[in-house]
Amino acid sequence: MSTMTKPQHKGKRYRLDKPELLAPAGNLEKLKFAVHYGADAVYIGGQKYGLRSNADNFSFEEMREGVEFAKKYGAKVFVATNIYAHNEDVAGIEEYLRNLYEAGIAAIIVADPAIVDTARRLVPGLEVHLSTQQSTLNWQAVSFWKEEGLPRVVLGRETSLEEIAEIKKHVDIEIESFIHGAMCSSYSGRCVLSNHFTDRDSNRGGCCQSCRWKYDLFEDARPDGTWVSEEEQAEAMQSPERLLPGVTQLPLHEPQDNPFTMGSKDLCMLESIPDLIEVGIDSFKIEGRMKSIHYVATVVNAYRKAIDAYMADPEGYVLKPEWLEELNKAANRPLNTGFFYDTPDHEDHIYEPEEKAAPYDFAGLVLEYDAETGTALIQQRNHFKPGQQVEFFGPDDTFFKQTVGEIWDEQGNSLDAARHPLQKVRMKVDAPVAYFDMMRKRK
Amino acid sequence: MNKKPELLATAASLKEAAALLDAGADALLIGDDRFGMRLAGHFTLEDTKAVIEMAHARGCKVVAGLGGLMPNSLLDELPAYVKAIGELGVDAVEFGDPAVLAAVKQEAPGLKLHWNAEMTSTNYATSNYWGRKGASRVVLARELNMDEITEMVPLLEIEAQVQVHGMTNIYHSKRKLVASYMAHQGRPTDGGSMGKERGLFLVEAERPGEIFPIYEDDNGTHIMSSDDICIMEDLHIMMEAGVQSFKIEGLLKPTVYNAAVVRAYRTAIDAYAADPEGYAFQDEWLDEVRKLQDPERELSFGFFYKEQVY
């Protein structure tokens, strides 16, 4: 099976020659890193109708700037417009969508059919992609959305590779799948734990991740698992006071057990790039609009290299161990392959206490490189000092470790440490670096 | 004046169906576990035929729940089922997945369609969208409040159904979470059931006393609310607003309880219909329900008077 198939239907090409790498961008700066490190497209949140109400979402002005920046790389910008609207949200949709279109946004990612419909009728130039929040699992549903004018569907995370292949077989449409990052363990959109526990509406961006809280599991030990038995039913109306058997909870956990939780391991499909490409997934989506610059750049970089290597030579492709090592420098949870091969089981949940932090920090950004002196001008992003082990990496060939030697400020004064955020310092580098390369250090 | 609203209740079995019709239900929600979502019970085609005959003999209706999230593998079985229930004379079909729309149009075009996406049926514009696709009714999300419901009704081009009593689903995963946890613990399950009849529940660490039922079936894992909605006290607000159907969710409840709930709401709806101006809620209408209420579950107003943020 080749992914290089040419258009099968007149005038419309729904299979991309090369899968798109789609990255999250929580703000303008993250957008620039995502694009520079190899994303073909990024998705962002606007100030309304998005599911990350806590992210520092984009103004229309910032969107325009992001679109301009992305355009230089041939990359596109999508906006997650993925809430389930309530009545009060309906009135402003049209104006908001027009503004997105005018800002140069290529597509919106939509869950609510009211927004799909408004966009298709009133802003036809704006592409509409169906969000994973719709939990689309079958080809007839995909076909329905195609007939509604959507060129792309983001499938539910519950679809397997086999099911995706069948969908591709029946419907000529772009399929986007999450391939990396945190996952709802529920069907996305089918969880209102936040609403119940904290009065925060999960489907309008208020999710407080109650799935990762700790629970105890019990069994109701009352007869028949119910508080009114058949015999009691007969007598119920005569003497209702008999119906209060009291609390009878049988714990299904021992003191030494980890508590019950719904929290899932994170998705990582780096080792399965050939399978994803061969099944015909058109867009590989990385989760994480709330994640750091270091995370986005590292993850995009690894997938970019794997996809390019495979496309250049599918037969000769081998996964390089350093790509996986790179991912692990940004990961903050154990990883798995979601539903692509099989339904997740007990190995795929996190019952143990979680390590919250990724092992590496973004220490500095390369602003300039002077080949003559072998020095780089670096913008400080986290505290670093002479003697520390650091790594340089970038979207092209930069990839080496070194010890930080002497560092100087812009006036040439020697410093004992780079202490101040965004402070510019100069240092010797062991190999050539380029603008936008990153320097990381172990925490 | 508004038409008298329908009182719909879920039925787990033929026996329960009979009891609920006796208690005054106008319509029953039944279904086949393959296609339905969180049904109170499973109805074979034979049982479906019997319940339709039973209901129609009393001038009552039967709605089949086909609200499942459908994988490709179900698509082959769907048309035959839709055709069969259409021929048996079922009055309407509940759907969430567009695949059901296609099957109904093809196999039983006369069937009414009720759009029920559970927690995501949240606004009038989306409801009307599905109306244009053929739905005649929306089952509103349980997380809407009273103002949202009453302001929505005049904007709807289709009927509205509101759940007025019982538990609601608060989390649904395709994963088998209970079985996975037991495997993690090393607890032998001996092929034992994780289903509705087992009486499993969760208690969150910070919320002792709140009991969240959890069960597994072919659709994965379902976690249910720790309280039971009971909005009878303010039912008149929705009757005045013109809500066309009230739903009683009987999932995980015995028949004696569900019948008592139906009787209580029947009394309120009839009293309002007889004299809307003179109507006043009578607290004793709920006496029987309160007596039968699971002592570990609170009767609450659900989200009717909650302010949510995001």
Short mmCIF file of N, CA and C in Angstrom, two decimals, chain B residues 9-14 16-17 29-44 47-48 63-65 81 196-197 215 217 249-253 258:
data_model
loop_
_atom_site.label_atom_id
_atom_site.label_comp_id
_atom_site.label_asym_id
_atom_site.label_seq_id
_atom_site.Cartn_x
_atom_site.Cartn_y
_atom_site.Cartn_z
N ALA B 9 -41.17 6.88 30.79
CA ALA B 9 -40.33 6.20 31.77
C ALA B 9 -39.55 5.09 31.09
N THR B 10 -38.37 4.81 31.61
CA THR B 10 -37.58 3.70 31.06
C THR B 10 -38.09 2.40 31.67
N ALA B 11 -38.10 1.34 30.86
CA ALA B 11 -38.54 0.04 31.38
C ALA B 11 -37.44 -0.98 31.19
N ALA B 12 -37.20 -1.77 32.24
CA ALA B 12 -36.13 -2.77 32.18
C ALA B 12 -36.63 -4.11 31.66
N SER B 13 -37.93 -4.34 31.75
CA SER B 13 -38.48 -5.65 31.38
C SER B 13 -39.95 -5.48 31.05
N LEU B 14 -40.54 -6.54 30.50
CA LEU B 14 -41.98 -6.52 30.23
C LEU B 14 -42.78 -6.31 31.50
N GLU B 16 -41.82 -4.80 34.25
CA GLU B 16 -41.74 -3.40 34.68
C GLU B 16 -42.57 -2.52 33.76
N ALA B 17 -42.54 -2.80 32.46
CA ALA B 17 -43.32 -2.01 31.51
C ALA B 17 -44.79 -1.99 31.92
N LEU B 29 -39.47 3.95 27.32
CA LEU B 29 -38.22 3.85 26.57
C LEU B 29 -37.64 2.46 26.81
N ILE B 30 -37.47 1.73 25.74
CA ILE B 30 -36.92 0.38 25.84
C ILE B 30 -35.78 0.28 24.81
N GLY B 31 -35.22 -0.91 24.63
CA GLY B 31 -34.22 -1.02 23.58
C GLY B 31 -33.40 -2.29 23.65
N ASP B 32 -32.51 -2.41 22.68
CA ASP B 32 -31.63 -3.56 22.53
C ASP B 32 -30.24 -3.11 22.95
N ASP B 33 -29.62 -3.89 23.83
CA ASP B 33 -28.31 -3.52 24.38
C ASP B 33 -27.24 -3.28 23.31
N ARG B 34 -27.41 -3.90 22.15
CA ARG B 34 -26.40 -3.71 21.11
C ARG B 34 -26.35 -2.26 20.65
N PHE B 35 -27.51 -1.62 20.57
CA PHE B 35 -27.59 -0.29 19.97
C PHE B 35 -27.90 0.81 20.98
N GLY B 36 -28.48 0.43 22.10
CA GLY B 36 -28.88 1.43 23.07
C GLY B 36 -27.73 1.81 23.97
N MET B 37 -27.92 2.85 24.72
CA MET B 37 -26.88 3.30 25.65
C MET B 37 -27.48 3.37 27.04
N ARG B 38 -26.87 2.63 27.98
CA ARG B 38 -27.33 2.65 29.37
C ARG B 38 -28.83 2.41 29.47
N LEU B 39 -29.30 1.41 28.79
CA LEU B 39 -30.72 1.06 28.87
C LEU B 39 -30.99 0.43 30.23
N ALA B 40 -32.23 0.60 30.69
CA ALA B 40 -32.60 -0.01 31.97
C ALA B 40 -32.57 -1.52 31.87
N GLY B 41 -32.88 -2.05 30.69
CA GLY B 41 -32.85 -3.49 30.48
C GLY B 41 -32.82 -3.80 28.99
N HIS B 42 -32.67 -5.07 28.66
CA HIS B 42 -32.58 -5.48 27.25
C HIS B 42 -33.91 -6.06 26.79
N PHE B 43 -34.40 -5.59 25.66
CA PHE B 43 -35.62 -6.13 25.08
C PHE B 43 -35.29 -6.86 23.78
N THR B 44 -35.60 -8.16 23.75
CA THR B 44 -35.49 -8.91 22.49
C THR B 44 -36.58 -8.41 21.56
N ASP B 47 -39.89 -9.45 22.96
CA ASP B 47 -40.34 -8.57 24.05
C ASP B 47 -40.76 -7.20 23.51
N THR B 48 -40.05 -6.75 22.50
CA THR B 48 -40.38 -5.45 21.91
C THR B 48 -41.79 -5.50 21.32
N VAL B 63 -40.75 4.07 22.71
CA VAL B 63 -39.58 4.65 22.05
C VAL B 63 -38.44 3.66 22.21
N ALA B 64 -37.71 3.40 21.11
CA ALA B 64 -36.56 2.51 21.20
C ALA B 64 -35.28 3.34 21.30
N GLY B 65 -34.45 3.00 22.27
CA GLY B 65 -33.19 3.73 22.46
C GLY B 65 -32.10 3.15 21.56
N TYR B 81 -32.26 -4.35 12.37
CA TYR B 81 -32.94 -4.06 13.63
C TYR B 81 -33.93 -2.91 13.46
N LYS B 196 -24.40 -4.00 35.91
CA LYS B 196 -25.35 -3.23 36.71
C LYS B 196 -25.77 -3.96 37.97
N GLU B 197 -25.96 -5.28 37.86
CA GLU B 197 -26.53 -6.04 38.97
C GLU B 197 -25.54 -6.21 40.13
N TYR B 215 -20.54 0.77 36.50
CA TYR B 215 -20.73 -0.57 35.94
C TYR B 215 -20.15 -0.65 34.54
N ASP B 217 -20.43 -2.61 30.67
CA ASP B 217 -21.20 -3.41 29.72
C ASP B 217 -20.46 -3.39 28.39
N GLU B 249 -35.90 8.46 34.59
CA GLU B 249 -34.83 7.49 34.37
C GLU B 249 -34.89 6.44 35.47
N GLY B 250 -35.17 5.21 35.08
CA GLY B 250 -35.34 4.15 36.07
C GLY B 250 -34.13 3.23 36.20
N LEU B 251 -33.04 3.59 35.53
CA LEU B 251 -31.84 2.77 35.54
C LEU B 251 -31.39 2.49 36.98
N LEU B 252 -31.08 1.23 37.27
CA LEU B 252 -30.55 0.79 38.56
C LEU B 252 -31.55 0.96 39.70
N LYS B 253 -32.84 1.01 39.36
CA LYS B 253 -33.87 1.16 40.38
C LYS B 253 -34.86 0.00 40.28
N ASN B 258 -39.73 2.82 40.77
CA ASN B 258 -40.04 3.53 39.53
C ASN B 258 -41.55 3.75 39.37
#
